[in-house]
PDB file of C-alpha atoms in Angstrom:
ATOM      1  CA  UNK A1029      18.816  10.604 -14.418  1.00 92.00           C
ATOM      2  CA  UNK A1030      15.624   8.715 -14.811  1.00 95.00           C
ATOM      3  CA  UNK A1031      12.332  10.549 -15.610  1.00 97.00           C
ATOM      4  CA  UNK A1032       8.770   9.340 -15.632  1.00 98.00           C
ATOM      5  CA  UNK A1033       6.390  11.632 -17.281  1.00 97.00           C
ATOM      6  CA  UNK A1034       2.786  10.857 -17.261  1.00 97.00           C
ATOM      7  CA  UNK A1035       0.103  12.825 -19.061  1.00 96.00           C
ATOM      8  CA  UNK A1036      -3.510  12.044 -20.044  1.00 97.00           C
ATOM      9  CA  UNK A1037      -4.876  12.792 -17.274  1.00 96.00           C
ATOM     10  CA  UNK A1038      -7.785  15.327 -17.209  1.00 97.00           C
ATOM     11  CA  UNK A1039     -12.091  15.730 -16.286  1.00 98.00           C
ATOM     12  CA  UNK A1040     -14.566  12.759 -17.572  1.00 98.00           C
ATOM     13  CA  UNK A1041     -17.309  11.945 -17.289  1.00 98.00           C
ATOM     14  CA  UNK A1042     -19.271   8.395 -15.339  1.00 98.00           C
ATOM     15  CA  UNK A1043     -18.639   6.307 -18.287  1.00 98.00           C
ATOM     16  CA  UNK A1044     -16.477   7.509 -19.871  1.00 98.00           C
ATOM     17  CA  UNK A1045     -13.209   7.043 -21.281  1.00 98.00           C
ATOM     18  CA  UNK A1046      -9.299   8.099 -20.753  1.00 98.00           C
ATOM     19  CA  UNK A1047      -5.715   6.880 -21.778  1.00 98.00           C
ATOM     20  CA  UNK A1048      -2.928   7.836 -19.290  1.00 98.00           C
ATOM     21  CA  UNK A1049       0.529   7.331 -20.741  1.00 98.00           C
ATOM     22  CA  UNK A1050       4.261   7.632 -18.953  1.00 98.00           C
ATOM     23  CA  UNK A1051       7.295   8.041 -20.826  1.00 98.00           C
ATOM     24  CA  UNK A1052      10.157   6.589 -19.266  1.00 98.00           C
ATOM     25  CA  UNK A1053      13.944   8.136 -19.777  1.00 97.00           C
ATOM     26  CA  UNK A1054      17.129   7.773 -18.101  1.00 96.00           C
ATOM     27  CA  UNK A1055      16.627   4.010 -17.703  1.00 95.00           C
ATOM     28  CA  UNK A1056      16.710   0.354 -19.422  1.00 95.00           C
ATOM     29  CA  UNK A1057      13.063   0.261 -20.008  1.00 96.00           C
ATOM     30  CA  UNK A1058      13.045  -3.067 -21.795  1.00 94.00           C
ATOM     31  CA  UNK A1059      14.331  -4.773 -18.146  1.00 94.00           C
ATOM     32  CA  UNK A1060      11.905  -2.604 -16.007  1.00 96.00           C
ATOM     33  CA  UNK A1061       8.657  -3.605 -14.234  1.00 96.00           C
ATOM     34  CA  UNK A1062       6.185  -1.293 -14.486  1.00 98.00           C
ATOM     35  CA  UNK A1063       2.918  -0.310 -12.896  1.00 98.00           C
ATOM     36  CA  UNK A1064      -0.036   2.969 -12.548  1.00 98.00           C
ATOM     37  CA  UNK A1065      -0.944   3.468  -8.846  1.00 98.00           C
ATOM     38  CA  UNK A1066      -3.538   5.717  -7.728  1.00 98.00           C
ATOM     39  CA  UNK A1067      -3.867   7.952  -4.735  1.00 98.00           C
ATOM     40  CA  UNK A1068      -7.600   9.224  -4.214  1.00 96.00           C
ATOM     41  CA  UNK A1069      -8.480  12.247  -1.841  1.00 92.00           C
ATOM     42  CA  UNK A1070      -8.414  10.794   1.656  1.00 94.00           C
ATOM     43  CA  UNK A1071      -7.586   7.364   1.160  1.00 96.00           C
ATOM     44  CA  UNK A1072      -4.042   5.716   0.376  1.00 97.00           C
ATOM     45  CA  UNK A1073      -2.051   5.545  -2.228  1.00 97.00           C
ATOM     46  CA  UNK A1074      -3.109   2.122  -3.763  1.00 98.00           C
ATOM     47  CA  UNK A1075      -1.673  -0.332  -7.096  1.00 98.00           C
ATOM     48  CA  UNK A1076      -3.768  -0.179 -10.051  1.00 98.00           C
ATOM     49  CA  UNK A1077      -1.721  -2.390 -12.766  1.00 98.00           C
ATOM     50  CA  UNK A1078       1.050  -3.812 -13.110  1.00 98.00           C
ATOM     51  CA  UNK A1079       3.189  -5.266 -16.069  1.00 98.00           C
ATOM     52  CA  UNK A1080       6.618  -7.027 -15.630  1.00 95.00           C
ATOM     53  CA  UNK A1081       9.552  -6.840 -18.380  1.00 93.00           C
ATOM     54  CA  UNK A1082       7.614  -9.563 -20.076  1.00 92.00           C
ATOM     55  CA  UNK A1083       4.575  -8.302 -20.954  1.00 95.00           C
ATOM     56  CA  UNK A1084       2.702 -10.153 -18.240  1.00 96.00           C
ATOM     57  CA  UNK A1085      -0.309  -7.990 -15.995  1.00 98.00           C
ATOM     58  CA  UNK A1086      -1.918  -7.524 -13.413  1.00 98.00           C
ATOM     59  CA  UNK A1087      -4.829  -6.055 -11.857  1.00 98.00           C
ATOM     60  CA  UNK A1088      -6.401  -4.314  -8.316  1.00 98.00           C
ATOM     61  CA  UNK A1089     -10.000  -6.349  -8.438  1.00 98.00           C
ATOM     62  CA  UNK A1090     -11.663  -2.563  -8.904  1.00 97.00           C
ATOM     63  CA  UNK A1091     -10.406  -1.933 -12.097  1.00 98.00           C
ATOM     64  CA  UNK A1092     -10.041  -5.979 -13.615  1.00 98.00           C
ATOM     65  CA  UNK A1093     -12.465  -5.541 -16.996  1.00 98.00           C
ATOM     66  CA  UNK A1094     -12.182  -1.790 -17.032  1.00 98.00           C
ATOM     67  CA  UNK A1095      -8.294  -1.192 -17.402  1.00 98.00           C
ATOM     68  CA  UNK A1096      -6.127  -2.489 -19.555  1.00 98.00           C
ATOM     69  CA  UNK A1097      -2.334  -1.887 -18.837  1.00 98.00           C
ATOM     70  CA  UNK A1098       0.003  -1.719 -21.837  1.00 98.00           C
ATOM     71  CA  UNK A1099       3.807  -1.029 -22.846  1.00 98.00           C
ATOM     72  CA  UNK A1100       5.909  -0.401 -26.225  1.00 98.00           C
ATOM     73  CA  UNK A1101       9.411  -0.788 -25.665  1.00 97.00           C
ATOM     74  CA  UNK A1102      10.611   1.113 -28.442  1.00 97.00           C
ATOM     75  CA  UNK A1103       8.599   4.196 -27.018  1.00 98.00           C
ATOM     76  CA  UNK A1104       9.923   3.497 -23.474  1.00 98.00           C
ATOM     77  CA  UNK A1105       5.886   3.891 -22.826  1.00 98.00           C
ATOM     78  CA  UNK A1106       3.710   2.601 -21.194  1.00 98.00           C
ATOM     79  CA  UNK A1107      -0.203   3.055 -20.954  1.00 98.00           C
ATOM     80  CA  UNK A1108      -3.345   2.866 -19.015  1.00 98.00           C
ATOM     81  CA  UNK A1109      -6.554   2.365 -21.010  1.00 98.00           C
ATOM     82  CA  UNK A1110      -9.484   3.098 -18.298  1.00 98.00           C
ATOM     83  CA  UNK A1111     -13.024   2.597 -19.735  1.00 98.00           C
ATOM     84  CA  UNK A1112     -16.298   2.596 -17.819  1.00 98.00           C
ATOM     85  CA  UNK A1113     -14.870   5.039 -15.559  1.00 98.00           C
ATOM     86  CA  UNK A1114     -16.803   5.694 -12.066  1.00 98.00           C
ATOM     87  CA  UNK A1115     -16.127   8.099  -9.614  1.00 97.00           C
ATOM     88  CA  UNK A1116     -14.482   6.622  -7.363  1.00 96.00           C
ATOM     89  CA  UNK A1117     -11.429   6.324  -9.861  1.00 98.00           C
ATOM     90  CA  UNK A1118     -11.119   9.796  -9.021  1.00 98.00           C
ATOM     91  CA  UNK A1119      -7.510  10.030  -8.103  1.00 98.00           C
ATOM     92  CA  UNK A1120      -3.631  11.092  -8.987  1.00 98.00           C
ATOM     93  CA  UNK A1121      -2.461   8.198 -10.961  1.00 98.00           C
ATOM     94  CA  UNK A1122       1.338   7.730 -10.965  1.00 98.00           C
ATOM     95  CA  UNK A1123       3.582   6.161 -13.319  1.00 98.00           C
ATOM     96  CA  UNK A1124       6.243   3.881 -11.204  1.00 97.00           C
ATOM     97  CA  UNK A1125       9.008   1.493 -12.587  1.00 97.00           C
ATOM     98  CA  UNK A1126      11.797  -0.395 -11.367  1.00 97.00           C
ATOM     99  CA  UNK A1127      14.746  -2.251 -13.446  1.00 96.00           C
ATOM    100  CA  UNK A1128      15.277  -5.980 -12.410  1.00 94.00           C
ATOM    101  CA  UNK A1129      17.885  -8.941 -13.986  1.00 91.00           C
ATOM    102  CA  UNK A1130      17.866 -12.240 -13.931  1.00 86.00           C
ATOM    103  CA  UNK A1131      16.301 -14.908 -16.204  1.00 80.00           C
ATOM    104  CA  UNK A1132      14.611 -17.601 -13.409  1.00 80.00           C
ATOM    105  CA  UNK A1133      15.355 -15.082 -10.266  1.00 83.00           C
ATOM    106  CA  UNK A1134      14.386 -11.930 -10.931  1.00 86.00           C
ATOM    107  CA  UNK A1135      16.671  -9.109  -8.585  1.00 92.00           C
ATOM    108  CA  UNK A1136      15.816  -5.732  -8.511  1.00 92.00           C
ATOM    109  CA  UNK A1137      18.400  -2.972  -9.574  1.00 92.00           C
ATOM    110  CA  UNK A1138      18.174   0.246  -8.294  1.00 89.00           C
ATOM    111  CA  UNK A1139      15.212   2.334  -6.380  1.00 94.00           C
ATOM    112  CA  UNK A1140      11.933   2.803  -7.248  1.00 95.00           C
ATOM    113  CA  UNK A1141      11.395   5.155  -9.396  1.00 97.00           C
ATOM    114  CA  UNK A1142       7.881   7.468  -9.488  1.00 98.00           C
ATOM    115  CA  UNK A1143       6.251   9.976 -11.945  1.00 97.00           C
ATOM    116  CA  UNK A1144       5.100  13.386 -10.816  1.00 97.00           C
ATOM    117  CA  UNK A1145       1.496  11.813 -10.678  1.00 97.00           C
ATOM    118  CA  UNK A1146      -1.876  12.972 -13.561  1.00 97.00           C
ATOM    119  CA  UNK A1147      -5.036  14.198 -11.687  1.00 98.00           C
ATOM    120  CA  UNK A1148      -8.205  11.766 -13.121  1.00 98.00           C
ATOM    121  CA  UNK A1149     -11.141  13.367 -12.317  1.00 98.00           C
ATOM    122  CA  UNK A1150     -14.569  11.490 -12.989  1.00 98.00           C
ATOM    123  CA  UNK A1151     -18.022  13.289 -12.596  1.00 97.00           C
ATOM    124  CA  UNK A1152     -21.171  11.486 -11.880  1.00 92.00           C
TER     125      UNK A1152
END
């Protein structure tokens, strides 16, 4: 059964700083793509990051030069480094992965998978 477990979360302040991690289990996390979305109160639920099974990332414009999107294989981890946090990052951020194969053609195997979601709460 695969788990994602994110934690991190919690209240900051404008300008401040938080690291959001997600523990993958249950899966071949060295062949996953994995990303941190973000859902904030009325709006919807939107991609923050991204990193493929490579190493390579990606980023929503809002966040490019603020977060920085990591993983360690051994730890089946990955992270989100958010710095110059504003409030409109307020949001759930979720952890979500998927396995692929393939060395040219990447083909996904398997669902989606999601984490439970961290509240990130920035005051101004």
């Amino acid at each position: 059964q695969v788990q994602l477990v994110e934690s991190g979360g919690g209240l900051v302040q404008s300008g401040g700083s938080l690291r959001l991690s997600c523990e993958a289990s249950g899966m071949i996390f060295s062949r996953a793509n994995m990303a941190w979305h973000r859902q904030g109160p009325g709006k919807e639920r939107e991609l923050v990051a991204h990193i493929d099974r490579r190493g390579v990332t990606q980023y929503a414009d809002a966040v490019k030069g603020r977060f920085t999107i990591s993983r360690d294989n051994f730890k089946t981890t990955i992270y989100l480094q958010m710095n110059s946090l504003k409030p409109e990052d307020t949001a759930v951020y979720y952890c979500n992965g998927r396995e692929y194969e393939g060395v040219f053609v990447s083909r996904p195997i398997g669902p989606d998978y999601w984490g439970q979601g961290t509240q990130v709460t920035v005051s101004s």
